[in-house]
């Protein structure tokens, strides 16, 4: 929709989204093969894939879903001028109510269900977390800016 210039989005904490994506993709053999073929990948490898432009199949980022013109100098202005509302997954009920209000609707939070949780069997190492955060600096700035609107 290149002609559209107003957006609604719900963002999720970047590392949490990546970890969730890993466990979702590895929950069964067919899903894993669809993303990675016969390769086996650790959680640390997966969350740091985005640091190499030569490897496909790593976690998507907020930036994959925003216009390419977003950068450290304009992301706040872009969000303020082009988004009707931006929510965060960690406060999904509040986000949905705010989005509905902006669109002139009411939203019944009792309709929200968590249907796609996957058991997590291990954690990301501190080294992989640091590498992920370093590589996704702009994504964290965008997420933190949006989250600050919920904290105030």
CSV table of N, CA and C in Angstrom, one decimal:
chain,number,residue,atom,x,y,z
A,1,UNK,N,0.8,-1.2,0.0
A,1,UNK,CA,0.0,0.0,0.0
A,1,UNK,C,0.9,1.2,0.0
A,2,UNK,N,1.5,1.5,-1.1
A,2,UNK,CA,2.5,2.7,-1.1
A,2,UNK,C,1.8,4.0,-0.9
A,3,UNK,N,0.5,4.1,-1.2
A,3,UNK,CA,-0.2,5.4,-1.0
A,3,UNK,C,-0.6,5.7,0.4
A,4,UNK,N,-0.5,4.7,1.3
A,4,UNK,CA,-1.0,4.8,2.7
A,4,UNK,C,0.1,5.6,3.4
A,5,UNK,N,-0.3,6.6,4.2
A,5,UNK,CA,0.7,7.3,5.0
A,5,UNK,C,0.3,7.4,6.5
A,6,UNK,N,-0.7,6.6,6.9
A,6,UNK,CA,-1.0,6.5,8.3
A,6,UNK,C,-1.0,5.0,8.7
A,7,UNK,N,-0.4,4.7,9.9
A,7,UNK,CA,-0.2,3.4,10.3
A,7,UNK,C,-0.7,3.1,11.7
A,8,UNK,N,-1.0,1.9,12.0
A,8,UNK,CA,-1.3,1.4,13.3
A,8,UNK,C,-0.4,0.2,13.5
A,9,UNK,N,0.3,0.1,14.6
A,9,UNK,CA,1.2,-1.0,14.9
A,9,UNK,C,1.2,-1.4,16.3
A,10,UNK,N,1.6,-2.6,16.6
A,10,UNK,CA,1.9,-3.1,17.9
A,10,UNK,C,3.3,-3.6,17.9
A,11,UNK,N,4.2,-3.0,18.7
A,11,UNK,CA,5.6,-3.5,18.7
A,11,UNK,C,5.8,-4.4,19.9
A,12,UNK,N,6.8,-5.2,19.8
A,12,UNK,CA,7.2,-6.1,20.9
A,12,UNK,C,8.6,-5.9,21.2
A,13,UNK,N,9.0,-6.1,22.5
A,13,UNK,CA,10.4,-5.9,22.9
A,13,UNK,C,11.3,-6.7,21.9
A,14,UNK,N,12.3,-6.1,21.3
A,14,UNK,CA,13.0,-6.8,20.2
A,14,UNK,C,13.6,-8.1,20.5
A,15,UNK,N,14.3,-8.3,21.6
A,15,UNK,CA,14.9,-9.6,22.0
A,15,UNK,C,13.8,-10.6,22.3
A,16,UNK,N,12.8,-10.2,23.0
A,16,UNK,CA,11.7,-11.1,23.3
A,16,UNK,C,11.0,-11.6,22.0
A,17,UNK,N,10.9,-10.7,21.1
A,17,UNK,CA,10.3,-11.1,19.8
A,17,UNK,C,11.2,-12.2,19.1
A,18,UNK,N,12.5,-11.9,19.1
A,18,UNK,CA,13.4,-12.8,18.5
A,18,UNK,C,13.4,-14.2,19.1
A,19,UNK,N,13.4,-14.2,20.5
A,19,UNK,CA,13.4,-15.5,21.2
A,19,UNK,C,12.1,-16.2,20.9
A,20,UNK,N,11.0,-15.5,21.0
A,20,UNK,CA,9.7,-16.1,20.7
A,20,UNK,C,9.7,-16.7,19.3
A,21,UNK,N,10.3,-16.0,18.3
A,21,UNK,CA,10.3,-16.5,16.9
A,21,UNK,C,11.1,-17.8,16.8
A,22,UNK,N,12.2,-17.8,17.6
A,22,UNK,CA,13.1,-19.0,17.5
A,22,UNK,C,12.3,-20.2,18.0
A,23,UNK,N,11.6,-20.1,19.2
A,23,UNK,CA,10.9,-21.3,19.7
A,23,UNK,C,9.7,-21.6,18.9
A,24,UNK,N,9.1,-20.6,18.3
A,24,UNK,CA,8.0,-20.9,17.4
A,24,UNK,C,8.4,-21.7,16.1
A,25,UNK,N,9.6,-21.3,15.6
A,25,UNK,CA,10.1,-21.9,14.4
A,25,UNK,C,10.7,-23.3,14.7
A,26,UNK,N,11.0,-23.6,15.9
A,26,UNK,CA,11.6,-24.9,16.2
A,26,UNK,C,10.6,-25.8,16.9
A,27,UNK,N,9.4,-25.4,17.0
A,27,UNK,CA,8.4,-26.3,17.7
A,27,UNK,C,8.1,-27.6,17.0
A,28,UNK,N,8.3,-27.7,15.7
A,28,UNK,CA,8.2,-28.9,15.0
A,28,UNK,C,9.1,-29.0,13.8
A,29,UNK,N,9.4,-30.2,13.4
A,29,UNK,CA,10.4,-30.4,12.3
A,29,UNK,C,10.0,-29.7,11.0
A,30,UNK,N,8.7,-29.8,10.7
A,30,UNK,CA,8.3,-29.2,9.4
A,30,UNK,C,8.5,-27.7,9.4
A,31,UNK,N,8.2,-27.1,10.5
A,31,UNK,CA,8.3,-25.6,10.6
A,31,UNK,C,9.8,-25.3,10.6
A,32,UNK,N,10.6,-26.0,11.3
A,32,UNK,CA,12.1,-25.7,11.3
A,32,UNK,C,12.7,-25.9,9.9
A,33,UNK,N,12.3,-26.9,9.2
A,33,UNK,CA,12.8,-27.2,7.8
A,33,UNK,C,12.4,-26.1,6.8
A,34,UNK,N,11.1,-25.6,7.0
A,34,UNK,CA,10.7,-24.5,6.2
A,34,UNK,C,11.5,-23.3,6.3
A,35,UNK,N,12.1,-23.0,7.4
A,35,UNK,CA,12.9,-21.8,7.6
A,35,UNK,C,14.4,-22.0,7.4
A,36,UNK,N,14.9,-23.2,7.8
A,36,UNK,CA,16.3,-23.4,7.8
A,36,UNK,C,16.8,-24.6,7.0
A,37,UNK,N,15.9,-25.3,6.4
A,37,UNK,CA,16.3,-26.6,5.7
A,37,UNK,C,16.8,-27.6,6.7
A,38,UNK,N,17.9,-28.2,6.4
A,38,UNK,CA,18.4,-29.3,7.3
A,38,UNK,C,19.3,-28.7,8.4
A,39,UNK,N,19.6,-27.5,8.4
A,39,UNK,CA,20.5,-26.9,9.4
A,39,UNK,C,19.9,-26.9,10.8
A,40,UNK,N,20.8,-27.1,11.7
A,40,UNK,CA,20.4,-27.0,13.2
A,40,UNK,C,20.9,-25.7,13.7
A,41,UNK,N,20.2,-25.0,14.5
A,41,UNK,CA,20.6,-23.7,14.9
A,41,UNK,C,20.3,-23.5,16.4
A,42,UNK,N,21.3,-23.0,17.2
A,42,UNK,CA,21.0,-22.7,18.6
A,42,UNK,C,20.3,-21.4,18.7
A,43,UNK,N,19.7,-21.2,19.9
A,43,UNK,CA,19.1,-19.9,20.2
A,43,UNK,C,20.0,-18.8,20.0
A,44,UNK,N,21.2,-18.9,20.6
A,44,UNK,CA,22.2,-17.8,20.4
A,44,UNK,C,22.5,-17.5,19.0
A,45,UNK,N,22.7,-18.6,18.2
A,45,UNK,CA,22.9,-18.4,16.7
A,45,UNK,C,21.8,-17.6,16.1
A,46,UNK,N,20.6,-18.0,16.4
A,46,UNK,CA,19.4,-17.4,15.8
A,46,UNK,C,19.3,-15.9,16.1
A,47,UNK,N,19.4,-15.6,17.4
A,47,UNK,CA,19.2,-14.1,17.7
A,47,UNK,C,20.4,-13.3,17.2
A,48,UNK,N,21.5,-13.9,16.9
A,48,UNK,CA,22.6,-13.1,16.3
A,48,UNK,C,22.7,-13.2,14.8
A,49,UNK,N,21.8,-13.9,14.2
A,49,UNK,CA,21.9,-14.0,12.7
A,49,UNK,C,21.8,-12.7,12.0
A,50,UNK,N,21.0,-11.8,12.5
A,50,UNK,CA,20.9,-10.5,11.9
A,50,UNK,C,22.1,-9.7,11.8
A,51,UNK,N,23.2,-10.1,12.5
A,51,UNK,CA,24.4,-9.4,12.5
A,51,UNK,C,25.3,-9.8,11.3
A,52,UNK,N,24.8,-10.8,10.6
A,52,UNK,CA,25.5,-11.2,9.4
A,52,UNK,C,24.6,-11.0,8.2
A,53,UNK,N,24.9,-10.2,7.2
A,53,UNK,CA,24.0,-10.0,6.1
A,53,UNK,C,24.0,-11.2,5.1
A,54,UNK,N,24.9,-12.1,5.4
A,54,UNK,CA,25.0,-13.3,4.4
A,54,UNK,C,24.1,-14.5,4.9
A,55,UNK,N,23.5,-14.4,6.0
A,55,UNK,CA,22.7,-15.6,6.5
A,55,UNK,C,21.3,-15.2,6.5
A,56,UNK,N,20.4,-16.0,5.9
A,56,UNK,CA,19.0,-15.8,5.9
A,56,UNK,C,18.3,-16.6,7.0
A,57,UNK,N,17.1,-16.3,7.4
A,57,UNK,CA,16.4,-17.0,8.3
A,57,UNK,C,16.4,-16.6,9.7
A,58,UNK,N,17.1,-15.4,10.0
A,58,UNK,CA,17.2,-14.9,11.3
A,58,UNK,C,15.9,-14.1,11.7
A,59,UNK,N,15.9,-13.6,12.9
A,59,UNK,CA,14.7,-12.9,13.4
A,59,UNK,C,14.4,-11.6,12.6
A,60,UNK,N,13.1,-11.4,12.4
A,60,UNK,CA,12.6,-10.1,11.8
A,60,UNK,C,12.8,-9.0,12.8
A,61,UNK,N,12.9,-7.8,12.4
A,61,UNK,CA,13.0,-6.7,13.3
A,61,UNK,C,11.8,-5.7,13.0
A,62,UNK,N,11.6,-4.8,13.9
A,62,UNK,CA,10.6,-3.7,13.7
A,62,UNK,C,10.9,-3.0,12.4
A,63,UNK,N,12.2,-2.9,12.1
A,63,UNK,CA,12.6,-2.1,10.8
A,63,UNK,C,12.1,-2.8,9.6
A,64,UNK,N,11.9,-4.2,9.6
A,64,UNK,CA,11.4,-4.9,8.4
A,64,UNK,C,10.0,-4.4,8.1
A,65,UNK,N,9.3,-3.7,9.0
A,65,UNK,CA,7.9,-3.4,8.8
A,65,UNK,C,7.7,-1.9,8.7
A,66,UNK,N,8.7,-1.1,8.7
A,66,UNK,CA,8.7,0.3,8.6
A,66,UNK,C,9.3,0.8,7.3
A,67,UNK,N,8.9,2.0,6.9
A,67,UNK,CA,9.6,2.5,5.7
A,67,UNK,C,11.1,2.6,5.8
A,68,UNK,N,11.7,2.4,4.7
A,68,UNK,CA,13.2,2.4,4.7
A,68,UNK,C,13.8,3.8,5.1
A,69,UNK,N,13.0,4.8,5.0
A,69,UNK,CA,13.6,6.2,5.3
A,69,UNK,C,13.7,6.4,6.8
A,70,UNK,N,13.3,5.5,7.7
A,70,UNK,CA,13.4,5.7,9.1
A,70,UNK,C,14.9,5.6,9.6
A,71,UNK,N,15.3,6.5,10.4
A,71,UNK,CA,16.7,6.5,10.9
A,71,UNK,C,16.7,7.1,12.3
A,72,UNK,N,17.9,7.1,12.9
A,72,UNK,CA,18.0,7.7,14.2
A,72,UNK,C,17.6,9.1,14.4
A,73,UNK,N,17.7,9.8,13.3
A,73,UNK,CA,17.3,11.3,13.3
A,73,UNK,C,15.8,11.6,13.1
A,74,UNK,N,15.1,10.6,12.6
A,74,UNK,CA,13.7,11.0,12.2
A,74,UNK,C,12.6,10.0,12.8
A,75,UNK,N,13.0,9.0,13.5
A,75,UNK,CA,12.0,8.0,13.9
A,75,UNK,C,10.9,8.6,14.8
A,76,UNK,N,11.3,9.5,15.7
A,76,UNK,CA,10.2,10.1,16.6
A,76,UNK,C,9.3,10.9,15.8
A,77,UNK,N,9.8,11.8,14.9
A,77,UNK,CA,8.9,12.6,14.1
A,77,UNK,C,8.0,11.7,13.2
A,78,UNK,N,8.6,10.6,12.6
A,78,UNK,CA,7.9,9.7,11.8
A,78,UNK,C,6.7,9.1,12.5
A,79,UNK,N,7.0,8.6,13.7
A,79,UNK,CA,6.0,7.9,14.5
A,79,UNK,C,4.9,8.9,14.8
A,80,UNK,N,5.2,10.1,15.3
A,80,UNK,CA,4.2,11.1,15.6
A,80,UNK,C,3.4,11.6,14.4
A,81,UNK,N,4.0,11.6,13.3
A,81,UNK,CA,3.2,12.2,12.1
A,81,UNK,C,2.5,11.1,11.3
A,82,UNK,N,3.0,9.9,11.3
A,82,UNK,CA,2.4,8.8,10.5
A,82,UNK,C,1.6,7.7,11.2
A,83,UNK,N,1.7,7.6,12.5
A,83,UNK,CA,1.0,6.6,13.2
A,83,UNK,C,-0.2,7.1,13.9
A,84,UNK,N,-1.4,6.5,13.6
A,84,UNK,CA,-2.6,6.8,14.3
A,84,UNK,C,-2.4,6.4,15.8
A,85,UNK,N,-1.8,5.2,16.0
A,85,UNK,CA,-1.5,4.8,17.3
A,85,UNK,C,-0.5,3.7,17.2
A,86,UNK,N,0.4,3.6,18.2
A,86,UNK,CA,1.3,2.5,18.3
A,86,UNK,C,1.2,1.9,19.7
A,87,UNK,N,1.0,0.6,19.7
A,87,UNK,CA,0.9,-0.2,20.9
A,87,UNK,C,2.1,-1.0,21.2
A,88,UNK,N,2.2,-1.7,22.4
A,88,UNK,CA,3.2,-2.6,22.7
A,88,UNK,C,2.6,-3.9,23.1
A,89,UNK,N,3.2,-5.0,22.7
A,89,UNK,CA,2.7,-6.3,23.0
A,89,UNK,C,2.6,-6.6,24.5
A,90,UNK,N,3.6,-6.0,25.2
A,90,UNK,CA,3.7,-6.2,26.7
A,90,UNK,C,2.5,-5.6,27.4
A,91,UNK,N,1.8,-4.7,26.8
A,91,UNK,CA,0.6,-4.1,27.3
A,91,UNK,C,-0.5,-4.1,26.2
A,92,UNK,N,-0.7,-5.4,25.8
A,92,UNK,CA,-1.6,-5.6,24.7
A,92,UNK,C,-3.1,-5.1,24.9
A,93,UNK,N,-3.6,-5.3,26.1
A,93,UNK,CA,-4.9,-4.9,26.5
A,93,UNK,C,-5.1,-3.4,26.4
A,94,UNK,N,-4.1,-2.7,27.0
A,94,UNK,CA,-4.1,-1.2,26.9
A,94,UNK,C,-3.9,-0.7,25.5
A,95,UNK,N,-3.0,-1.4,24.8
A,95,UNK,CA,-2.8,-1.0,23.4
A,95,UNK,C,-4.0,-1.1,22.5
A,96,UNK,N,-4.7,-2.2,22.7
A,96,UNK,CA,-5.9,-2.5,21.9
A,96,UNK,C,-7.0,-1.5,22.2
A,97,UNK,N,-7.2,-1.1,23.5
A,97,UNK,CA,-8.2,-0.1,23.9
A,97,UNK,C,-7.8,1.2,23.3
A,98,UNK,N,-6.5,1.6,23.3
A,98,UNK,CA,-6.1,2.9,22.8
A,98,UNK,C,-6.3,2.9,21.3
A,99,UNK,N,-6.0,1.8,20.6
A,99,UNK,CA,-6.2,1.8,19.1
A,99,UNK,C,-7.7,1.9,18.8
A,100,UNK,N,-8.5,1.1,19.5
A,100,UNK,CA,-9.9,1.2,19.3
A,100,UNK,C,-10.5,2.6,19.5
A,101,UNK,N,-10.1,3.3,20.6
A,101,UNK,CA,-10.5,4.6,20.8
A,101,UNK,C,-10.1,5.6,19.7
A,102,UNK,N,-8.9,5.5,19.2
A,102,UNK,CA,-8.5,6.3,18.1
A,102,UNK,C,-9.3,6.1,16.8
A,103,UNK,N,-9.8,4.9,16.7
A,103,UNK,CA,-10.6,4.5,15.5
A,103,UNK,C,-12.1,4.7,15.7
A,104,UNK,N,-12.5,5.1,16.9
A,104,UNK,CA,-13.9,5.4,17.2
A,104,UNK,C,-14.6,4.1,17.6
A,105,UNK,N,-14.0,3.1,18.1
A,105,UNK,CA,-14.6,1.9,18.5
A,105,UNK,C,-14.4,1.6,20.0
A,106,UNK,N,-15.2,0.7,20.6
A,106,UNK,CA,-14.9,0.2,21.9
A,106,UNK,C,-14.2,-1.2,21.7
A,107,UNK,N,-13.4,-1.5,22.7
A,107,UNK,CA,-12.8,-2.8,22.6
A,107,UNK,C,-12.9,-3.5,24.0
A,108,UNK,N,-13.4,-4.7,23.9
A,108,UNK,CA,-13.6,-5.6,25.1
A,108,UNK,C,-12.4,-6.4,25.3
A,109,UNK,N,-11.6,-6.0,26.4
A,109,UNK,CA,-10.3,-6.7,26.6
A,109,UNK,C,-10.5,-8.2,27.0
A,110,UNK,N,-11.7,-8.6,27.4
A,110,UNK,CA,-11.9,-10.0,27.7
A,110,UNK,C,-11.9,-10.9,26.5
A,111,UNK,N,-11.9,-10.3,25.3
A,111,UNK,CA,-11.8,-11.0,24.0
A,111,UNK,C,-10.3,-11.4,23.7
A,112,UNK,N,-9.4,-10.8,24.4
A,112,UNK,CA,-8.0,-11.2,24.1
A,112,UNK,C,-7.7,-12.6,24.7
A,113,UNK,N,-7.0,-13.4,23.8
A,113,UNK,CA,-6.6,-14.7,24.3
A,113,UNK,C,-5.2,-14.9,23.9
A,114,UNK,N,-4.4,-15.7,24.6
A,114,UNK,CA,-3.1,-16.0,24.3
A,114,UNK,C,-3.1,-17.5,23.8
A,115,UNK,N,-3.1,-17.6,22.5
A,115,UNK,CA,-3.3,-18.9,21.9
A,115,UNK,C,-2.0,-19.6,21.3
A,116,UNK,N,-1.0,-18.8,21.2
A,116,UNK,CA,0.2,-19.4,20.5
A,116,UNK,C,1.5,-19.4,21.4
A,117,UNK,N,1.3,-19.7,22.6
A,117,UNK,CA,2.6,-19.8,23.4
A,117,UNK,C,3.3,-21.1,23.2
A,118,UNK,N,4.6,-21.1,23.2
A,118,UNK,CA,5.4,-22.2,23.0
A,118,UNK,C,6.3,-22.4,24.2
A,119,UNK,N,6.5,-23.6,24.7
A,119,UNK,CA,7.4,-23.8,25.8
A,119,UNK,C,8.9,-23.5,25.4
A,120,UNK,N,9.5,-22.7,26.3
A,120,UNK,CA,10.9,-22.4,26.1
A,120,UNK,C,11.8,-23.3,27.0
A,121,UNK,N,12.8,-23.8,26.4
A,121,UNK,CA,13.6,-24.8,27.0
A,121,UNK,C,15.0,-24.2,27.5
A,122,UNK,N,15.4,-23.1,27.0
A,122,UNK,CA,16.7,-22.5,27.5
A,122,UNK,C,16.7,-21.0,27.2
A,123,UNK,N,17.7,-20.3,27.7
A,123,UNK,CA,17.8,-18.9,27.7
A,123,UNK,C,18.9,-18.4,26.7
A,124,UNK,N,18.9,-17.2,26.3
A,124,UNK,CA,19.9,-16.6,25.5
A,124,UNK,C,21.1,-16.2,26.4
A,125,UNK,N,22.3,-16.4,25.9
A,125,UNK,CA,23.5,-16.1,26.7
A,125,UNK,C,23.6,-14.6,26.8
A,126,UNK,N,24.3,-14.1,27.8
A,126,UNK,CA,24.6,-12.7,27.9
A,126,UNK,C,25.4,-12.1,26.7
A,127,UNK,N,26.3,-12.9,26.2
A,127,UNK,CA,27.1,-12.5,25.0
A,127,UNK,C,26.2,-12.3,23.8
A,128,UNK,N,25.3,-13.2,23.6
A,128,UNK,CA,24.3,-13.1,22.4
A,128,UNK,C,23.4,-11.9,22.6
A,129,UNK,N,22.9,-11.7,23.9
A,129,UNK,CA,22.1,-10.6,24.2
A,129,UNK,C,22.8,-9.3,23.8
A,130,UNK,N,24.0,-9.1,24.3
A,130,UNK,CA,24.8,-7.9,24.0
A,130,UNK,C,25.0,-7.7,22.5
A,131,UNK,N,25.3,-8.8,21.8
A,131,UNK,CA,25.5,-8.7,20.3
A,131,UNK,C,24.2,-8.3,19.7
A,132,UNK,N,23.1,-8.9,20.1
A,132,UNK,CA,21.8,-8.6,19.5
A,132,UNK,C,21.4,-7.1,19.8
A,133,UNK,N,21.6,-6.6,21.0
A,133,UNK,CA,21.2,-5.2,21.3
A,133,UNK,C,22.1,-4.3,20.5
A,134,UNK,N,23.4,-4.6,20.4
A,134,UNK,CA,24.3,-3.7,19.7
A,134,UNK,C,23.9,-3.6,18.2
A,135,UNK,N,23.5,-4.8,17.6
A,135,UNK,CA,23.1,-4.8,16.2
A,135,UNK,C,21.8,-4.2,15.9
A,136,UNK,N,20.9,-4.1,17.0
A,136,UNK,CA,19.5,-3.6,16.8
A,136,UNK,C,19.3,-2.3,17.6
A,137,UNK,N,20.3,-1.5,17.6
A,137,UNK,CA,20.3,-0.2,18.4
A,137,UNK,C,19.1,0.7,18.0
A,138,UNK,N,18.9,0.9,16.7
A,138,UNK,CA,17.8,1.7,16.2
A,138,UNK,C,16.4,1.1,16.6
A,139,UNK,N,16.3,-0.2,16.4
A,139,UNK,CA,15.1,-0.9,16.8
A,139,UNK,C,14.8,-0.7,18.3
A,140,UNK,N,15.8,-0.7,19.1
A,140,UNK,CA,15.6,-0.5,20.6
A,140,UNK,C,15.2,1.0,20.8
A,141,UNK,N,15.8,1.9,20.1
A,141,UNK,CA,15.4,3.3,20.3
A,141,UNK,C,13.9,3.5,19.9
A,142,UNK,N,13.5,2.9,18.8
A,142,UNK,CA,12.1,3.0,18.4
A,142,UNK,C,11.2,2.4,19.5
A,143,UNK,N,11.5,1.1,19.9
A,143,UNK,CA,10.7,0.4,20.9
A,143,UNK,C,10.6,1.2,22.2
A,144,UNK,N,11.8,1.7,22.7
A,144,UNK,CA,11.8,2.4,23.9
A,144,UNK,C,11.0,3.7,23.8
A,145,UNK,N,11.0,4.4,22.7
A,145,UNK,CA,10.3,5.6,22.5
A,145,UNK,C,8.8,5.3,22.6
A,146,UNK,N,8.3,4.2,21.9
A,146,UNK,CA,6.9,3.9,22.0
A,146,UNK,C,6.5,3.4,23.4
A,147,UNK,N,7.4,2.6,24.0
A,147,UNK,CA,7.1,2.1,25.4
A,147,UNK,C,7.0,3.3,26.3
A,148,UNK,N,7.8,4.3,26.1
A,148,UNK,CA,7.8,5.5,27.1
A,148,UNK,C,6.4,6.1,27.1
A,149,UNK,N,5.6,6.0,26.0
A,149,UNK,CA,4.3,6.6,26.0
A,149,UNK,C,3.3,5.8,26.9
A,150,UNK,N,3.7,4.6,27.2
A,150,UNK,CA,2.9,3.8,28.1
A,150,UNK,C,3.3,4.0,29.6
A,151,UNK,N,4.6,4.3,29.8
A,151,UNK,CA,5.1,4.5,31.1
A,151,UNK,C,4.8,5.8,31.7
A,152,UNK,N,4.4,6.8,30.9
A,152,UNK,CA,4.1,8.1,31.4
A,152,UNK,C,2.6,8.3,31.7
